[in-house]
PDB file of C-alpha atoms in Angstrom:
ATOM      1  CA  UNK A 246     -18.890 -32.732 -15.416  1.00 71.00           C
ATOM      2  CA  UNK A 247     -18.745 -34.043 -12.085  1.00 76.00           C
ATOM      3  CA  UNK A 248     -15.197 -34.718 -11.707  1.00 83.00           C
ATOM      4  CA  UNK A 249     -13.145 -32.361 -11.274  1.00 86.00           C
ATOM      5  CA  UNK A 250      -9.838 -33.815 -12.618  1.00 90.00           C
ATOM      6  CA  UNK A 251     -11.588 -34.101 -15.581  1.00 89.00           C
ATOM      7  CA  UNK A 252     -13.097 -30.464 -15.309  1.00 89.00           C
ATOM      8  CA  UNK A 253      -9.558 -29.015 -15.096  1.00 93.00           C
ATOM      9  CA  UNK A 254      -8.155 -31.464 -18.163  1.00 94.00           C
ATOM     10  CA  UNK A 255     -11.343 -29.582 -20.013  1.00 94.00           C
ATOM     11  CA  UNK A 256     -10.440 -26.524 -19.075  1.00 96.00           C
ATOM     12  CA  UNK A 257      -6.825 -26.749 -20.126  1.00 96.00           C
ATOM     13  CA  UNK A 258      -8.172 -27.987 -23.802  1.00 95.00           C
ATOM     14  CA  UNK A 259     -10.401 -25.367 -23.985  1.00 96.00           C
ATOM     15  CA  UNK A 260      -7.556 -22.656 -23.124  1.00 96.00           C
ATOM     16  CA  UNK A 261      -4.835 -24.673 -25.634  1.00 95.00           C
ATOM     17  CA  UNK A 262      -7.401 -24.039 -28.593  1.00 95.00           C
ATOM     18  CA  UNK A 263      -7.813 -20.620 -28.182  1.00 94.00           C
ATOM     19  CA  UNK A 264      -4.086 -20.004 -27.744  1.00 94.00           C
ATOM     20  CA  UNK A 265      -3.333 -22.017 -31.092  1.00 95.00           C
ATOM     21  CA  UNK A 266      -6.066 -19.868 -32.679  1.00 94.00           C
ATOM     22  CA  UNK A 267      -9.283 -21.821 -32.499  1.00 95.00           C
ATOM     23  CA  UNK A 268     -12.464 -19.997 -31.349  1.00 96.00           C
ATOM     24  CA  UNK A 269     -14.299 -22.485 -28.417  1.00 97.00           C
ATOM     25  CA  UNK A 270     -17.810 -21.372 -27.569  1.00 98.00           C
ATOM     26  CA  UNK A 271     -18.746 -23.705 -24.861  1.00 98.00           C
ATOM     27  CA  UNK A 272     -22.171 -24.525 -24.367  1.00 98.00           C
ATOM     28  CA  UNK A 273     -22.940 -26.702 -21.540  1.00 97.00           C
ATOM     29  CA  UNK A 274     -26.456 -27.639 -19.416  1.00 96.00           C
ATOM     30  CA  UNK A 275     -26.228 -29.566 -15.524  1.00 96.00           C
ATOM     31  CA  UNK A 276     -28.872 -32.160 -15.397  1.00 95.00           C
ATOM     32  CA  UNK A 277     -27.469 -33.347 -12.057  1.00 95.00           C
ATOM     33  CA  UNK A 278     -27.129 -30.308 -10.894  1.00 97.00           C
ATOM     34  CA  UNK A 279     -30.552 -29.306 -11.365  1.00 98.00           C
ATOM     35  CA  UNK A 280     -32.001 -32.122  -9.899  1.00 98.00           C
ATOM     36  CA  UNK A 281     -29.553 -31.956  -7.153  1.00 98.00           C
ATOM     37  CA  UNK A 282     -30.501 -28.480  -6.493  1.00 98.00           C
ATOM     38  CA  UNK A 283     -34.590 -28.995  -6.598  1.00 98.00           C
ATOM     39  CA  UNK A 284     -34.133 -31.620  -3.957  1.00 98.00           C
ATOM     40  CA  UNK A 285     -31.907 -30.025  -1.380  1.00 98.00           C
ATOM     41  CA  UNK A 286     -34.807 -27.259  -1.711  1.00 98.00           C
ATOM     42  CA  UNK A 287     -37.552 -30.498  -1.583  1.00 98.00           C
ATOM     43  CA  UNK A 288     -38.911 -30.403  -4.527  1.00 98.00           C
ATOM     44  CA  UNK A 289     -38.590 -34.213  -6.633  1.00 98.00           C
ATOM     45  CA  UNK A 290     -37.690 -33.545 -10.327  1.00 98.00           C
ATOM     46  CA  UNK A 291     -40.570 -35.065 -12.786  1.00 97.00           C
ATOM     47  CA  UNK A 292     -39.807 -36.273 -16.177  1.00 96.00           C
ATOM     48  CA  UNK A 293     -42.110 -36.289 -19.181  1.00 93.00           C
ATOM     49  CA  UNK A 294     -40.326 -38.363 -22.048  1.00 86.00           C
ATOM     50  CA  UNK A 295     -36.898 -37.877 -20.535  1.00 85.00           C
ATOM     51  CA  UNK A 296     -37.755 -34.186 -20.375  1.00 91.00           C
ATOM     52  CA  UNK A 297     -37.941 -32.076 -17.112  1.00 96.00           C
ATOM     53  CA  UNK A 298     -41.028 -30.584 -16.664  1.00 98.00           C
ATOM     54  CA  UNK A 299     -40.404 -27.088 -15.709  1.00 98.00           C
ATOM     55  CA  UNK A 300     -43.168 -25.083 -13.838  1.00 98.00           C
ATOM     56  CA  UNK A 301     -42.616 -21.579 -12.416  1.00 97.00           C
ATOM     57  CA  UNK A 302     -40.470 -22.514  -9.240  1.00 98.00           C
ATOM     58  CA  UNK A 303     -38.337 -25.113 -11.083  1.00 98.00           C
ATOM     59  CA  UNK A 304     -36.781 -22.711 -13.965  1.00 98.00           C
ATOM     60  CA  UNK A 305     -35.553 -20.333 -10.909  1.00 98.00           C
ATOM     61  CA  UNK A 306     -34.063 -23.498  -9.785  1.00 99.00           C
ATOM     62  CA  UNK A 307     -32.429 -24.285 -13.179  1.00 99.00           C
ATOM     63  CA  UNK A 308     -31.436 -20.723 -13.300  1.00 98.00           C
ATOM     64  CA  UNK A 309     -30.061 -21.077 -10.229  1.00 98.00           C
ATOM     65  CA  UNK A 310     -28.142 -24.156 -10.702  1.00 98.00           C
ATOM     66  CA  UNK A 311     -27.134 -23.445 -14.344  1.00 98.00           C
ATOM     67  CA  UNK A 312     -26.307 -19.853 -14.822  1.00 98.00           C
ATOM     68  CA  UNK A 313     -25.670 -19.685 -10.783  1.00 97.00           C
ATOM     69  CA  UNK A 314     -23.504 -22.510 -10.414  1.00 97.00           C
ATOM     70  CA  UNK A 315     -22.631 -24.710 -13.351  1.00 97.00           C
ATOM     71  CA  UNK A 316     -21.959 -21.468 -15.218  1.00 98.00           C
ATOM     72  CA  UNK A 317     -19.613 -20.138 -12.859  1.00 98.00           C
ATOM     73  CA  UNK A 318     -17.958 -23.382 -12.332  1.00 96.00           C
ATOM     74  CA  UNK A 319     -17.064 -23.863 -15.973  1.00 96.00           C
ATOM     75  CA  UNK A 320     -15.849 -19.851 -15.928  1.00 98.00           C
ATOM     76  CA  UNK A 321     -13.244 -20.144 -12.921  1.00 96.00           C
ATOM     77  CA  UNK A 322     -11.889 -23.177 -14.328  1.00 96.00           C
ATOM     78  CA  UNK A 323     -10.655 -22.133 -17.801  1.00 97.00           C
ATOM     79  CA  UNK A 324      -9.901 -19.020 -16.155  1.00 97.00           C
ATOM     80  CA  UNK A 325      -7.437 -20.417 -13.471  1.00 96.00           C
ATOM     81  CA  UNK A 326      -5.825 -21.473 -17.030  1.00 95.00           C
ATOM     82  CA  UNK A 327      -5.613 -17.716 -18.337  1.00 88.00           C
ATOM     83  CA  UNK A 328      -8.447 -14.993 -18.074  1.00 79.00           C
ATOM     84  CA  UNK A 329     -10.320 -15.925 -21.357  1.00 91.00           C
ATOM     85  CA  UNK A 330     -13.897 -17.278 -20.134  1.00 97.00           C
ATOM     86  CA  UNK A 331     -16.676 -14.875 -19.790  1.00 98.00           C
ATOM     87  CA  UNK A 332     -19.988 -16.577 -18.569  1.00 98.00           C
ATOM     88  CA  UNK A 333     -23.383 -16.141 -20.273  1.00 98.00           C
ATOM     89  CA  UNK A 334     -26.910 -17.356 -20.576  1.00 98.00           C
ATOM     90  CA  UNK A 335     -29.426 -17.404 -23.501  1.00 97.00           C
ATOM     91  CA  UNK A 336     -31.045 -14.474 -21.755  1.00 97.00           C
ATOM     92  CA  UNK A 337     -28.495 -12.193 -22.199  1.00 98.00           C
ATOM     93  CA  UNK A 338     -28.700  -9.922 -25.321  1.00 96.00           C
ATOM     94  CA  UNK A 339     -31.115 -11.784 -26.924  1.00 95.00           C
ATOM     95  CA  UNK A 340     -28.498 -14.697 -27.736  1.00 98.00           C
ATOM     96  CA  UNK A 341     -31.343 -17.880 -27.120  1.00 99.00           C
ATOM     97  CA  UNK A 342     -35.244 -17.108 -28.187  1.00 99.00           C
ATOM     98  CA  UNK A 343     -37.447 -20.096 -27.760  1.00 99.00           C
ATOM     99  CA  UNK A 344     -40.964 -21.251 -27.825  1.00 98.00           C
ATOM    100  CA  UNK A 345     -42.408 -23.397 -25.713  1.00 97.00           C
ATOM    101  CA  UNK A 346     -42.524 -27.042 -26.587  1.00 96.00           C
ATOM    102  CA  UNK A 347     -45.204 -28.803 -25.151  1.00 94.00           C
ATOM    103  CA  UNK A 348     -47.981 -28.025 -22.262  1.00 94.00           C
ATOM    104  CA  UNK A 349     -47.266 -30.752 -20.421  1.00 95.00           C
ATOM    105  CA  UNK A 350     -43.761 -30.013 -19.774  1.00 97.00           C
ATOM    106  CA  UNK A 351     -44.182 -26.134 -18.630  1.00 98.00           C
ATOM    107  CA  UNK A 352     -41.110 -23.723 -19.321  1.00 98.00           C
ATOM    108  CA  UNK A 353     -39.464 -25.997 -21.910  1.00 98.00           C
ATOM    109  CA  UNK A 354     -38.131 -24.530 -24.757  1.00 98.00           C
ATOM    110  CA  UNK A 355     -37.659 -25.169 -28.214  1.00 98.00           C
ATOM    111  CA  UNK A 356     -34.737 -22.917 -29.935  1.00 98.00           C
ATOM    112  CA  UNK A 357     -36.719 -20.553 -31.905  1.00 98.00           C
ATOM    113  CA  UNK A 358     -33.648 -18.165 -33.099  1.00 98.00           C
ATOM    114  CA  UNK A 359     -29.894 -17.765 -32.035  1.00 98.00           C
ATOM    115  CA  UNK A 360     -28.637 -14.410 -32.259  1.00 98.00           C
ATOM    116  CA  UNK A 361     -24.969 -14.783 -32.269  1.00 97.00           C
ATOM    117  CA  UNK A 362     -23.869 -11.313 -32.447  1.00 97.00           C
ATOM    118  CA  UNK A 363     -22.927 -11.261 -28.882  1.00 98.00           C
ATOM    119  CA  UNK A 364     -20.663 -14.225 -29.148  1.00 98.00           C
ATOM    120  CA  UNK A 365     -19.054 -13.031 -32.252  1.00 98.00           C
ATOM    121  CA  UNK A 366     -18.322 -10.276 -30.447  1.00 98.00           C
ATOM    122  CA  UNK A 367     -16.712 -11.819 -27.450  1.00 98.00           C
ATOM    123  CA  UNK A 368     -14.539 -14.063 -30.417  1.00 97.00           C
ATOM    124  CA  UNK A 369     -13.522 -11.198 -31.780  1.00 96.00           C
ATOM    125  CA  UNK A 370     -11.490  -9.835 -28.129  1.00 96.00           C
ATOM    126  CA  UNK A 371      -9.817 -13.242 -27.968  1.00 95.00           C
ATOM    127  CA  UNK A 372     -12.431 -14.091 -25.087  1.00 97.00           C
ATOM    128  CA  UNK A 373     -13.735 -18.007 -24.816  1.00 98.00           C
ATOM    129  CA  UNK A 374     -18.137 -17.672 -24.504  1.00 98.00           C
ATOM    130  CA  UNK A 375     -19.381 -20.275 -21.939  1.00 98.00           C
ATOM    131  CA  UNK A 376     -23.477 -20.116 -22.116  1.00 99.00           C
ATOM    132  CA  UNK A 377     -25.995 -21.473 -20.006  1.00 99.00           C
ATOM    133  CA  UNK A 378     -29.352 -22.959 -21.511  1.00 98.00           C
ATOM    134  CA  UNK A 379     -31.462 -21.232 -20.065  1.00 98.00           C
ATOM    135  CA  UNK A 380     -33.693 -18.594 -22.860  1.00 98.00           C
ATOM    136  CA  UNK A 381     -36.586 -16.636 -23.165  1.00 98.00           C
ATOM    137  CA  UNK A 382     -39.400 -16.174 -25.130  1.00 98.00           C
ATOM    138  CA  UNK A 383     -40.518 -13.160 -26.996  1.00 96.00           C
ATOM    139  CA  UNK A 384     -42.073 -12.023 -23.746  1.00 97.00           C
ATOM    140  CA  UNK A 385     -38.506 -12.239 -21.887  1.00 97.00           C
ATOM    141  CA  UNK A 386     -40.083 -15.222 -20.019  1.00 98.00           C
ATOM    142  CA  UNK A 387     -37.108 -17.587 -19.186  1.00 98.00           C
ATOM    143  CA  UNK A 388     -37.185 -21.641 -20.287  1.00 99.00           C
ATOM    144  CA  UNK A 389     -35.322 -24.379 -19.886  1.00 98.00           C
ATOM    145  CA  UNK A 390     -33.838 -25.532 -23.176  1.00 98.00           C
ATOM    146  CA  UNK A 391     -31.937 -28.788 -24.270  1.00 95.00           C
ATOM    147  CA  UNK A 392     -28.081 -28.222 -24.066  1.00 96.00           C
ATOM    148  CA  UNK A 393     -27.440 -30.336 -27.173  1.00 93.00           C
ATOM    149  CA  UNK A 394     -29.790 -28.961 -28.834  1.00 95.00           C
ATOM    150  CA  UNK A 395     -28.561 -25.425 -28.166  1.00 98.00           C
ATOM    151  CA  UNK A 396     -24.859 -25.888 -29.098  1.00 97.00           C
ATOM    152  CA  UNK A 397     -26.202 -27.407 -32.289  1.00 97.00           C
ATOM    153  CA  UNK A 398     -28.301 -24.428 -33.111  1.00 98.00           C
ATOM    154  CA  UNK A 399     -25.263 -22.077 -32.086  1.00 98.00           C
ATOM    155  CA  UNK A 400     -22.584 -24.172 -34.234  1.00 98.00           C
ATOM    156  CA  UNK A 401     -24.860 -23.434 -36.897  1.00 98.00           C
ATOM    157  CA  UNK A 402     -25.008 -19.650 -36.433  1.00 98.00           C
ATOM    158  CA  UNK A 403     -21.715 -18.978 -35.808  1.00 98.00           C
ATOM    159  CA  UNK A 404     -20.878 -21.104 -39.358  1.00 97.00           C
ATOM    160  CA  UNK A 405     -18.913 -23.077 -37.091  1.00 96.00           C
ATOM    161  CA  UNK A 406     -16.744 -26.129 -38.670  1.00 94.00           C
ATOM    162  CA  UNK A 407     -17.057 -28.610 -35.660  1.00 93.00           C
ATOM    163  CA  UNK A 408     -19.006 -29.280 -32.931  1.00 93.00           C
ATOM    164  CA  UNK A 409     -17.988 -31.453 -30.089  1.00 91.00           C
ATOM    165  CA  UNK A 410     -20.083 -33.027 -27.709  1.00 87.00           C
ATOM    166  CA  UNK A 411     -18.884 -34.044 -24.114  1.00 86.00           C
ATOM    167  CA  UNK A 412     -21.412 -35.974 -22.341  1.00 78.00           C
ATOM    168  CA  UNK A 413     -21.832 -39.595 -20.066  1.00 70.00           C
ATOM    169  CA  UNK A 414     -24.265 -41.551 -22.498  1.00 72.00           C
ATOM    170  CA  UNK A 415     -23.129 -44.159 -24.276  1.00 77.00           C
ATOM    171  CA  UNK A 416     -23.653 -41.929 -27.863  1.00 78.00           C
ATOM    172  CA  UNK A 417     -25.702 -40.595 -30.478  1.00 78.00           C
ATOM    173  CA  UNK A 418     -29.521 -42.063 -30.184  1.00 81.00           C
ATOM    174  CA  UNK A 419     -32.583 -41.658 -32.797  1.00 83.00           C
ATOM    175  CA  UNK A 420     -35.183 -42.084 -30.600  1.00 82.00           C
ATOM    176  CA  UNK A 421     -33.829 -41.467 -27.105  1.00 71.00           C
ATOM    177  CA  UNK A 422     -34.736 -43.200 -24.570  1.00 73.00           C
ATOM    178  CA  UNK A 423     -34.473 -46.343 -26.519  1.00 83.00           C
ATOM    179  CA  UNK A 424     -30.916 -47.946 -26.464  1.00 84.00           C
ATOM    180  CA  UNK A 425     -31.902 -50.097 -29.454  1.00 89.00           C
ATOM    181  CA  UNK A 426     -31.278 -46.511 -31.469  1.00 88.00           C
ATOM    182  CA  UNK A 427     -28.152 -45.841 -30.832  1.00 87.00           C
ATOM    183  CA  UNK A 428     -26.571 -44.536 -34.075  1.00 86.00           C
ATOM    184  CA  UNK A 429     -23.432 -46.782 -35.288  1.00 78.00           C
ATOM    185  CA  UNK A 430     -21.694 -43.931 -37.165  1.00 71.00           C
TER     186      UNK A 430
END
C-alpha cells in the first residue's frame, strides 16, 4: 500500500476485527517495493509473463524489501493500534514450501504445502500473523512466491471462512495480463 492514510485506515480494520473476535492473518507481497529496491541497487527488474524473474541476487532483494521492509511496515502499523502484529515469512517454521515454477523465471515458486501450525498458534495468543511471500524449497532454498496465491493457499489451511483481497487492479482476471478476462462476478 503506498499511501499511508490508507495504511493506517488498514491497520485500524485489521485491529477492530481482532478485538470483536475475528482472527486476521494478513498476507501481503510489495511489487513496487521490490522493483523499487532492485533499482536503487541498479539492477532493472525483468518480467516473464507478468512474472519477476528471480535469479540469486534478486530474491535477497525481495527478501530484503519484503520481509525487511514491507513486513515491518505492515507490523508497526497495526501495532501503533495495539501490540497484536507479529511479522513472519514463509521461511519461518516451515509455514510456505514451494517448488519452483518454471526455468525461465529462476527462484519462483509455486506453493507446494502450507503448514499452518505456526499461525494457529499465534491465533490462539490473540496475536494478528502478517507473512511475507517469500518460501523455500525442500532444500531451505528461499523463492519468491505470488502473494495472492499464497493467502489463497493459507485461507485454505487455516479452514478459513473469507478471504479478502486488497490490491490496485481493476479485479479478478482469468488470464492475466489480458483485460478482456476480467471476471464479472
Amino acid at each position: 500500500m503506498e499511501d499511508p492514510a490508507l495504511a493506517d485506515l488498514f491497520a485500524q480494520d485489521v485491529v477492530l476485527m481482532r478485538l470483536v473476535g475475528m482472527n486476521p492473518v494478513v498476507v501481503h507481497g510489495g511489487g513496487p517495493q521490490i522493483s523499487d529496491l532492485m533499482r536503487r541497487l541498479g539492477k532493472e527488474p525483468e518480467f516473464v509473463d507478468g512474472l519477476r524473474v528471480t535469479d540469486a541476487e534478486t530474491v535477497d532483494i525481495v527478501r530484503m524489501a519484503l520481509v525487511g521492509k514491507v513486513n515491518r511496515e505492515i507490523v508497526a502499523s497495526v501495532n501503533r493500534h495495539g501490540s497484536y502484529a507479529v511479522g513472519l515469512s514463509g521461511e519461518d517454521a516451515g509455514l510456505i514450501t514451494v517448488k519452483a515454477r518454471d526455468e525461465r523465471l529462476g527462484f519462483v515458486g509455486d506453493v507446494r504445502r502450507i503448514d499452518p501450525s505456526i499461525l494457529a498458534r499465534l491465533i490462539r495468543e490473540e496475536l494478528i500473523p502478517v507473512v511475507a511471500t517469500v518460501g523455500v524449497d525442500e532444500t531451505g532454498q528461499a523463492y519468491n512466491v505470488n502473494a495472492d496465491t499464497v493467502a489463497a493457499a493459507i485461507a485454505s489451511a487455516l479452514g478459513a471462512e473469507k478471504l479478502v483481497y486488497l490490491t490496485d487492479v481493476t479485479g479478478l482476471y482469468e488470464r492475466w495480463p489480458d483485460e478482456t478476462s476480467l471476471v464479472s462476478r
